[in-house]
Coordinates of C-alpha atoms in Angstrom, one line a residue:
X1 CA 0.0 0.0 0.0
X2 CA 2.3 2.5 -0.9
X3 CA 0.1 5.1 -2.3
X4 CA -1.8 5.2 0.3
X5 CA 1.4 5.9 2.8
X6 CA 1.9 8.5 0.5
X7 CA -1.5 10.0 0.6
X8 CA -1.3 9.8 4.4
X9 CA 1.7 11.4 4.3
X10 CA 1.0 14.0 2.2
X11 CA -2.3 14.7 4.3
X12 CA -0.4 14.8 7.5
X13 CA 2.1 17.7 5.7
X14 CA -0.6 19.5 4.8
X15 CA -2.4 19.3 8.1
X16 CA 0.9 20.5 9.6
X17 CA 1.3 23.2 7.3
X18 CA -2.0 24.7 8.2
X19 CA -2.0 24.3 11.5
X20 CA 1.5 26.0 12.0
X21 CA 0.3 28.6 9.7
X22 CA -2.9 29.4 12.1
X23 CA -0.6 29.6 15.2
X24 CA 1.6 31.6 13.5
X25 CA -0.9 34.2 12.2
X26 CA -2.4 33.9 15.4
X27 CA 0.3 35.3 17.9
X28 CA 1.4 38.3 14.9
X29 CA -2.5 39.1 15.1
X30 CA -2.1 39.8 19.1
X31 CA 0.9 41.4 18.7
X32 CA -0.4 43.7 15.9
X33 CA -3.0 45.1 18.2
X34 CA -0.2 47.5 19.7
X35 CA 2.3 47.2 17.2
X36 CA 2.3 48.9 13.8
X37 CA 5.1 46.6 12.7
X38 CA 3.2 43.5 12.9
X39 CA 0.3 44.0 10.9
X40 CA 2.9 45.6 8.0
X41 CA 4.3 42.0 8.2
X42 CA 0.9 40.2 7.6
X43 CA 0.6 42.5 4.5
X44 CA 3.4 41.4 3.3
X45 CA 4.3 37.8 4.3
X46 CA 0.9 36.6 4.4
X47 CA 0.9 34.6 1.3
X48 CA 4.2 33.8 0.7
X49 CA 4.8 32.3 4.1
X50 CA 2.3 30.3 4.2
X51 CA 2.7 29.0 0.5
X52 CA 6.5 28.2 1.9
X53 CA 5.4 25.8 4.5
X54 CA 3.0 24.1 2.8
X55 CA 5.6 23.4 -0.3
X56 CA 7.9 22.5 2.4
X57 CA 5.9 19.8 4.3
X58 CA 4.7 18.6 1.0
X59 CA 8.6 17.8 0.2
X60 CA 9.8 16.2 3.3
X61 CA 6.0 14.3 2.9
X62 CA 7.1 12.8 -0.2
X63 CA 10.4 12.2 0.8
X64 CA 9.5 10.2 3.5
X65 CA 7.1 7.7 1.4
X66 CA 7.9 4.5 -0.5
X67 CA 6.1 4.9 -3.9
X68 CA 7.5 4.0 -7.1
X69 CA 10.8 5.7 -7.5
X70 CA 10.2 7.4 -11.0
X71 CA 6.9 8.9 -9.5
X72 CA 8.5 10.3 -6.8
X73 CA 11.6 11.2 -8.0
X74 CA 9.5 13.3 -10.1
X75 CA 7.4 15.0 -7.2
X76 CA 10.2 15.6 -5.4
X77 CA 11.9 17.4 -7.6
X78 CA 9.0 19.2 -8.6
X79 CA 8.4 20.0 -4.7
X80 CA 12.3 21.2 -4.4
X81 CA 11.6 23.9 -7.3
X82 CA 8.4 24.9 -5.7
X83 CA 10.1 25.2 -2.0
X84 CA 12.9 27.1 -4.1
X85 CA 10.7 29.5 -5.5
X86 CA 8.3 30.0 -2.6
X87 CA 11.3 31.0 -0.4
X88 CA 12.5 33.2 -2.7
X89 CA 9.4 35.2 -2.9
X90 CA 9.6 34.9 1.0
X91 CA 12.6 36.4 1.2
X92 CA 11.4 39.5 -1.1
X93 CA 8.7 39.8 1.1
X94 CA 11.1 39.9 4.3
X95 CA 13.2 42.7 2.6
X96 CA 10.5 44.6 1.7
X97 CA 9.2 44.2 5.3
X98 CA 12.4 45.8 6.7
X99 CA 13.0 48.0 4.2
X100 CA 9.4 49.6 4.9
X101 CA 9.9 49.5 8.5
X102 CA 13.2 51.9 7.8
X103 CA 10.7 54.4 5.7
X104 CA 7.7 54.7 8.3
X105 CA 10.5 56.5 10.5
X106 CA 10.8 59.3 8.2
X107 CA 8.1 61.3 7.3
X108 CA 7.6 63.2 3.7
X109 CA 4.5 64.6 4.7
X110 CA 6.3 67.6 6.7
X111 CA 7.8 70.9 4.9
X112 CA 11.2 69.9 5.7
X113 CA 11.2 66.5 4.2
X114 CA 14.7 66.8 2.1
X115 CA 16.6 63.8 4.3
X116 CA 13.5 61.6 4.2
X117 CA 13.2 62.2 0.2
X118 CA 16.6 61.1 -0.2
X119 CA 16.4 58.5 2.1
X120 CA 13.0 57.1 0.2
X121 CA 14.9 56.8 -3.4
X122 CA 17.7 55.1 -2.1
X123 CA 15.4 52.8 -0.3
X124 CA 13.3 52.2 -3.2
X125 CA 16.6 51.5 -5.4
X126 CA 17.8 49.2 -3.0
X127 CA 14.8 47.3 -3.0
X128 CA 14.5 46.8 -6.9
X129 CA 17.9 45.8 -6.6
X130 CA 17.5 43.0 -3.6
X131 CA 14.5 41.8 -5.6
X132 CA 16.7 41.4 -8.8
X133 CA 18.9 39.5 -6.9
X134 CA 16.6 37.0 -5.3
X135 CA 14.9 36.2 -8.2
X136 CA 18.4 35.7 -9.9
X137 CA 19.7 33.5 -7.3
X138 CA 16.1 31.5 -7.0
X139 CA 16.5 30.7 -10.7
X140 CA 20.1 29.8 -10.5
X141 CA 18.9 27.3 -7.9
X142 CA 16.4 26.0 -9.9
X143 CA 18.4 25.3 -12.8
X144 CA 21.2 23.5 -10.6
X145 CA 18.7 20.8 -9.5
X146 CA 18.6 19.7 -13.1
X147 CA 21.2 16.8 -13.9
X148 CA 23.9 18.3 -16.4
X149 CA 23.1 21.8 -16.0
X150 CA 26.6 22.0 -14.1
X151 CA 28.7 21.0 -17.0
X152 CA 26.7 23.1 -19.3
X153 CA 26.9 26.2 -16.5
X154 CA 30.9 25.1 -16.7
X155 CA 30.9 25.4 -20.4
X156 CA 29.3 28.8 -20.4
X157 CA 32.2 30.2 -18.0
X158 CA 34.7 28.7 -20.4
X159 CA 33.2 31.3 -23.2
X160 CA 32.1 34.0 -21.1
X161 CA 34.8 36.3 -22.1
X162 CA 33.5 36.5 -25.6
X163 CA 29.9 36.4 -24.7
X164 CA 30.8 39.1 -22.0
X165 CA 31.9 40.9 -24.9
X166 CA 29.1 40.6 -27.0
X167 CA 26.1 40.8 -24.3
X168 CA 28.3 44.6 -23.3
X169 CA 27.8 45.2 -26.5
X170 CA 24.4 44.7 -27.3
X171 CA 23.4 45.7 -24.1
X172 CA 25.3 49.0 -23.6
X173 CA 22.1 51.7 -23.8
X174 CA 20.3 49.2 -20.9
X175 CA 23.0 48.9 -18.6
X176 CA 24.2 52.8 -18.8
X177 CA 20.3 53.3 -18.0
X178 CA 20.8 50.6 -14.7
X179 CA 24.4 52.9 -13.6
X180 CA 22.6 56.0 -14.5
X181 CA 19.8 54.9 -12.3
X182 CA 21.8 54.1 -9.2
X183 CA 23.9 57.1 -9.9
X184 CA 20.9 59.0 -9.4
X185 CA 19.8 57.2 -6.4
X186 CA 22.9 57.7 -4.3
X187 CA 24.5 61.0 -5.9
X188 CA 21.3 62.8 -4.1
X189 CA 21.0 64.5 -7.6
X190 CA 17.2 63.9 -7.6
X191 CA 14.8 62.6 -5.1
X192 CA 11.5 61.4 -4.7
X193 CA 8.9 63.9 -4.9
X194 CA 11.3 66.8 -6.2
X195 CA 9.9 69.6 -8.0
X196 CA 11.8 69.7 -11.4
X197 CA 11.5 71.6 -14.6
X198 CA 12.2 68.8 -17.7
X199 CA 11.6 69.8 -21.3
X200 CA 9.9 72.7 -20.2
X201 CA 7.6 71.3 -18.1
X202 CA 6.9 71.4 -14.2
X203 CA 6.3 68.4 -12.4
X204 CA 7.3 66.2 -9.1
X205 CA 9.5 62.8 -9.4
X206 CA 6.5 60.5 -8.9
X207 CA 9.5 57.2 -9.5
X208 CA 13.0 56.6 -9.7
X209 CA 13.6 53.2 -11.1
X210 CA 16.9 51.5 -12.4
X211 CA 16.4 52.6 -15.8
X212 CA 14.1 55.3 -16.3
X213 CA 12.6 58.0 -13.9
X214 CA 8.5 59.5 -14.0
X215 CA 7.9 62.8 -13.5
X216 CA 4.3 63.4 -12.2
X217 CA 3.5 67.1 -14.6
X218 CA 1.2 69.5 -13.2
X219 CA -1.9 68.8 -15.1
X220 CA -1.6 65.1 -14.1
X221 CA 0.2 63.6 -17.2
X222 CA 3.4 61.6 -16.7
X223 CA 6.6 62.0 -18.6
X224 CA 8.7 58.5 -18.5
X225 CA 12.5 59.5 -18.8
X226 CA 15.3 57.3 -19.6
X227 CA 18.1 57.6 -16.1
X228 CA 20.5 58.9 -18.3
X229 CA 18.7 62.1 -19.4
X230 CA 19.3 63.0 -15.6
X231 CA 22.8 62.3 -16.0
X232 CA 23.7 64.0 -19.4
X233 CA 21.2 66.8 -19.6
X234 CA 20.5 70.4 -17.5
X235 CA 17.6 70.3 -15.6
X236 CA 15.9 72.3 -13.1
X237 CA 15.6 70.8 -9.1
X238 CA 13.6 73.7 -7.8
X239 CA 13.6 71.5 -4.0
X240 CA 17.7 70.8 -4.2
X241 CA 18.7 72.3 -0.9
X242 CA 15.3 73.0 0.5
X243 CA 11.9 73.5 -0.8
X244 CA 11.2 77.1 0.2
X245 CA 10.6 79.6 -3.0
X246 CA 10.6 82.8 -4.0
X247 CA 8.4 83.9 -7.0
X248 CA 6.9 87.2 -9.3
X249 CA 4.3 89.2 -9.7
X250 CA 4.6 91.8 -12.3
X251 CA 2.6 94.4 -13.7
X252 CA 2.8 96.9 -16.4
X253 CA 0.8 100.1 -15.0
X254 CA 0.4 104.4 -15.9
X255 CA 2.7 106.8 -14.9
X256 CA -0.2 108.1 -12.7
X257 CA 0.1 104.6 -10.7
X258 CA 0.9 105.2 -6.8
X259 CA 4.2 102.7 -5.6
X260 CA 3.4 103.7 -2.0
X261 CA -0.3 103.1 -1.7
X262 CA 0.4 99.8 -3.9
X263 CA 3.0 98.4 -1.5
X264 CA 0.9 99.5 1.7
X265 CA -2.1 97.5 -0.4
X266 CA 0.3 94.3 -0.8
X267 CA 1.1 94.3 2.8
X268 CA -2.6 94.5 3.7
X269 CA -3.4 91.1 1.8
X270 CA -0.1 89.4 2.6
X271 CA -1.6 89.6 6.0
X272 CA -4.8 87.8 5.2
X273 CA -3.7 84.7 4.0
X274 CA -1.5 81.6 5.5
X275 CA -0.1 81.0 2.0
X276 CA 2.8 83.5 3.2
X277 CA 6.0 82.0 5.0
X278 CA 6.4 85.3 6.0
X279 CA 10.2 85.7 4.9
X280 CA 9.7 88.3 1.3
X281 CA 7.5 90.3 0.5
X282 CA 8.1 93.5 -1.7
X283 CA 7.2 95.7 -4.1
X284 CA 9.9 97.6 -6.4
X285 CA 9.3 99.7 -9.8
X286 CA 12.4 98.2 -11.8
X287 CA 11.4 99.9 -14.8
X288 CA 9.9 102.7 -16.8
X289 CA 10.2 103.1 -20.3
X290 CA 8.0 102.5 -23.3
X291 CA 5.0 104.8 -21.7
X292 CA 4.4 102.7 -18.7
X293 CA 6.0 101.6 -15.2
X294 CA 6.9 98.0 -14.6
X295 CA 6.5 97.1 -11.3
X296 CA 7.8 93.3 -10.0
X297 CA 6.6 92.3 -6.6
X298 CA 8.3 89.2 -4.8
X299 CA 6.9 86.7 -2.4
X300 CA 7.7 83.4 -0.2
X301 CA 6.7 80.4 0.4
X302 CA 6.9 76.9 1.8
X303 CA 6.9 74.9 -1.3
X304 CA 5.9 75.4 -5.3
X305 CA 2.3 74.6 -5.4
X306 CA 2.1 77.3 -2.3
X307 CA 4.3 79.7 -4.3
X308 CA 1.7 79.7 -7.3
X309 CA -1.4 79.8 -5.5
X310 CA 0.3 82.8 -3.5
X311 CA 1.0 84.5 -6.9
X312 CA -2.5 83.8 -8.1
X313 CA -3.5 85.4 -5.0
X314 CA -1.3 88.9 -4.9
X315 CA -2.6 89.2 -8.8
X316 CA -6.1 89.3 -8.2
X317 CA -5.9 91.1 -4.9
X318 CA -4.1 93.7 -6.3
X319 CA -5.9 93.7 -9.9
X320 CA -9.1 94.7 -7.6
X321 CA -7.3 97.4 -5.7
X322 CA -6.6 99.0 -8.9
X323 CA -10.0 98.8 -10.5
X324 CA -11.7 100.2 -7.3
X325 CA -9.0 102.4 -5.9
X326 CA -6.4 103.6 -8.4
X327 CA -8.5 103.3 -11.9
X328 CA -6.0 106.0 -13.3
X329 CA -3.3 103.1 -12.8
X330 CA -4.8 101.3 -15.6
X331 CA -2.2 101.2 -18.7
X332 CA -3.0 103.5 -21.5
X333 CA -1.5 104.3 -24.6
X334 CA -1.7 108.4 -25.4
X335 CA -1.7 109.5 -29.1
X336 CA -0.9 113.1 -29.6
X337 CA -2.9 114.9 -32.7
X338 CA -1.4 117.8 -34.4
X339 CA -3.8 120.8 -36.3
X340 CA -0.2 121.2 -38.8
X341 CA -1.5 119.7 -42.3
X342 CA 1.1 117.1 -43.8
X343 CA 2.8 118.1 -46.8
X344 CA 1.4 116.4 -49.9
X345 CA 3.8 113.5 -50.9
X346 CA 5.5 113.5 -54.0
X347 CA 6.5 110.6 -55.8
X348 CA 10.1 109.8 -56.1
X349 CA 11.5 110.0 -59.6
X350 CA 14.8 109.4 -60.7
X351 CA 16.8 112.3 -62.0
X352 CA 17.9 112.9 -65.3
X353 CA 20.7 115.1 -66.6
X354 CA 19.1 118.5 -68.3
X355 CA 21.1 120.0 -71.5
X356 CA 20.4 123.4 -71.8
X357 CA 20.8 123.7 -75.7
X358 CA 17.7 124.5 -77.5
X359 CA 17.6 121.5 -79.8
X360 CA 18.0 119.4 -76.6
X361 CA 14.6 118.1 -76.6
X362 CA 14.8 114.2 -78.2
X363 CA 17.8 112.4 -76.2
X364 CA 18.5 108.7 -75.0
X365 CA 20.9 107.3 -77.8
X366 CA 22.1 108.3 -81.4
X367 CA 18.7 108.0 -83.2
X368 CA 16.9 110.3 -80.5
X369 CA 19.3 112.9 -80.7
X370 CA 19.0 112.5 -85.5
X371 CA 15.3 112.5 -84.6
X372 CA 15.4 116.0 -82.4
X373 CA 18.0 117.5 -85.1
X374 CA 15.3 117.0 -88.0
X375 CA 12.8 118.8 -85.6
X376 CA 14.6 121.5 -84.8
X377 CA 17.1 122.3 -87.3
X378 CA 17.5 124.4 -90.2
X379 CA 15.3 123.4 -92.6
X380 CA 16.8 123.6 -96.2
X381 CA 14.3 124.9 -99.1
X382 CA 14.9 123.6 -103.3
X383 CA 15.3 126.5 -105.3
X384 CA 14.7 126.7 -109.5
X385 CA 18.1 127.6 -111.2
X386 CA 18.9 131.4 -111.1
X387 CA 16.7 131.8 -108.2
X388 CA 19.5 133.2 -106.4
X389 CA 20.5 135.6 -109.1
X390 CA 17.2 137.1 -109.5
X391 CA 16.4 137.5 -105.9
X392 CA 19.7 139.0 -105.4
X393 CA 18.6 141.4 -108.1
X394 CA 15.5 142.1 -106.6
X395 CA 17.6 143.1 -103.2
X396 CA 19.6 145.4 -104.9
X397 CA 18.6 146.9 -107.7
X398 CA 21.6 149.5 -108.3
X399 CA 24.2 146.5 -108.0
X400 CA 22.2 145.0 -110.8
X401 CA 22.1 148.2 -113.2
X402 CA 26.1 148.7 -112.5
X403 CA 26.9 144.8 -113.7
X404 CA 25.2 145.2 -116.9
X405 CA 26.8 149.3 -117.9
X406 CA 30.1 147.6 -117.4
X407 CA 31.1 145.5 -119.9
X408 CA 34.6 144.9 -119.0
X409 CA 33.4 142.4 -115.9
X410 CA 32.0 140.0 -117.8
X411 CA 34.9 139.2 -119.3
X412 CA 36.6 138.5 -122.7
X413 CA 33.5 136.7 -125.3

């Protein structure tokens, strides 16, 4: 009757299992009653613990029985790999336990919470890291209860220079994310629930992970970050030393605006609100040109999302003092108007170079200058033959009357 042993066995381990299990949880439910501690380790170690003693009793169970050997060869080993696994998950629970306890003695929900931020990322790397490693080692156990996974495991470090190599190859963007990520963790660089500007947004690191870091924006989106951008680019870490701020208010106002009743209005409302640390609060006129006065008032407070409700504040306060108490304060732009007509514009021609001479009046080239010669040049008149005798003649008569009574000047016949 071995299978019955085995059954009888089996049901024994299990019995066991639960009834150390209910003794167990039993005394960490009295203790919890006054201690915070214990009820943190039920929430954590609940499951695992009890799936470890059952995997556990169910081993030495079948250990202990006489059934055929390939059957419980089998079960056995499949019992080692469960114990294996169940313990490592154990352990992570364990660490996890601890690693909380160290957190719950430093508070981030205080305005001076720089030590416990810091304290909180390195925490939370350390854990990933402890987890990374348990479930590494668990599955280098596993694989060593297989027969012949020892000579292949030798063959592997026989060749792990080159495949070092290549896997730091291949792998070189991951792990500079993993260093990057630690780098961050314990270089106090960034912290949990710092107030950073990244690519121009404004947001708080929600998670700092091995390789890549959230950033919990203001209008509740989430930008995911590779570590190394941390490492190799300029950011913003507006809660470095300490998260007290100073922030602006500005305002563009008349030359009629009043600095002193302005600054005796911004001490007035500074007053009425607990958004104020009470450290800065000022009003200066740092410039005046362009028509109008530029005036930049400062304030304090504990932390950013107090610094911009503050600002929102001192803006409106102060927008309603003007409208109801200082209306001439309201910007204008002033236009003077002159009674002087403009002179008539004249369109721009270019000039051209005048000659004087009175047959000037075609030029350019060679055939404007023939063409304003024929215009205005002498113009020369045919005339029949012995025209020009007979007019002369007819100009002077006596001139005419001498050449014909003297023969001798016309000449030999």
């Amino acid at each position: 009757m071995p299978w019955l042993q085995a059954l009888v066995f089996v049901g024994a381990a299990v019995v066991a299992a639960v009834v150390v299990t209910a003794l167990t949880a039993f005394i960490i439910r009295r203790i919890s009653r006054r201690k915070e501690w214990a009820k943190c380790l039920i929430r954590r170690a609940r499951v695992p613990f009890r799936l470890f003693l059952l995997v556990i009793a169910l081993w030495i169970a079948l250990q202990a029985t006489n059934v055929d050997p390939w059957w419980r060869e089998f079960l056995s080993h499949a019992a080692l790999i469960a114990t294996i696994a169940a313990g490592a998950w154990l352990f992570c629970a364990l660490a996890i336990f601890v690693e909380d306890l160290g957190l719950a003695r430093y508070r981030t929900d205080i305005p001076d919470n720089r030590h416990a931020r810091r304290l909180r990322t390195q925490v939370l790397i350390i854990r990933r890291v402890t987890v990374v490693a348990a479930v590494l080692v668990g599955l280098g156990a596993i694989l060593l209860t297989f027969p012949g996974v020892s000579a292949a495991g030798a063959s592997l470090l026989a060749s792990a220079g080159l495949i070092s190599i290549v896997a730091g190859l291949a792998a070189q963007s991951t792990l500079a994310n993993v260093f990057a990520g630690m780098q961050l963790a314990f270089s106090d660089a960034i912290r949990v629930d710092d107030v950073v500007i990244v690519e121009t947004e404004w947001g708080r690191i929600e998670e700092i992970t091995l390789t890549y870091v959230v950033v919990h924006l203001w209008d509740d989106r989430r930008m995911v970050l590779p570590s190394t951008y941390f490492t190799t680019t300029p950011f913003q870490n507006w809660t470095r030393k300490n998260s007290e701020l100073m922030g602006s208010v500005d305002f563009d106002l008349d030359w009629r605006v009043d600095p002193d009743g302005m600054r005796a209005e911004l001490h007035r409302v500074m007053e009425l609100t607990d958004l104020w640390d009470h450290r800065v609060a000022i009003l200066q006129v740092t410039d005046a040109v362009g028509g109008f006065v530029h005036i930049r008032i400062l304030v304090t407070a504990v932390d950013a999302p107090t610094l911009f409700d503050l600002r929102c504040y001192v803006r409106e306060q102060l927008v309603r003092w003007i409208q109801q108490v200082s209306p001439l304060s309201v910007p204008r732009t002033r236009v003077e108007h002159s009674e002087t007509p403009l002179e008539t514009a004249v369109p721009r021609t270019r000039a051209v170079p005048v000659d004087t001479q009175p047959d000037a009046l075609f030029s350019g080239d060679a055939s404007a200058a023939l063409r304003g010669s024929q215009f205005t040049g002498p113009v020369e008149v045919p005339r029949a033959p012995g025209a020009d005798r007979a007019g002369a003649d007819r100009r002077d008569p006596d001139r005419a009357g001498a050449d014909r009574r003297d023969p001798d000047r016309e000449g030999p016949r």
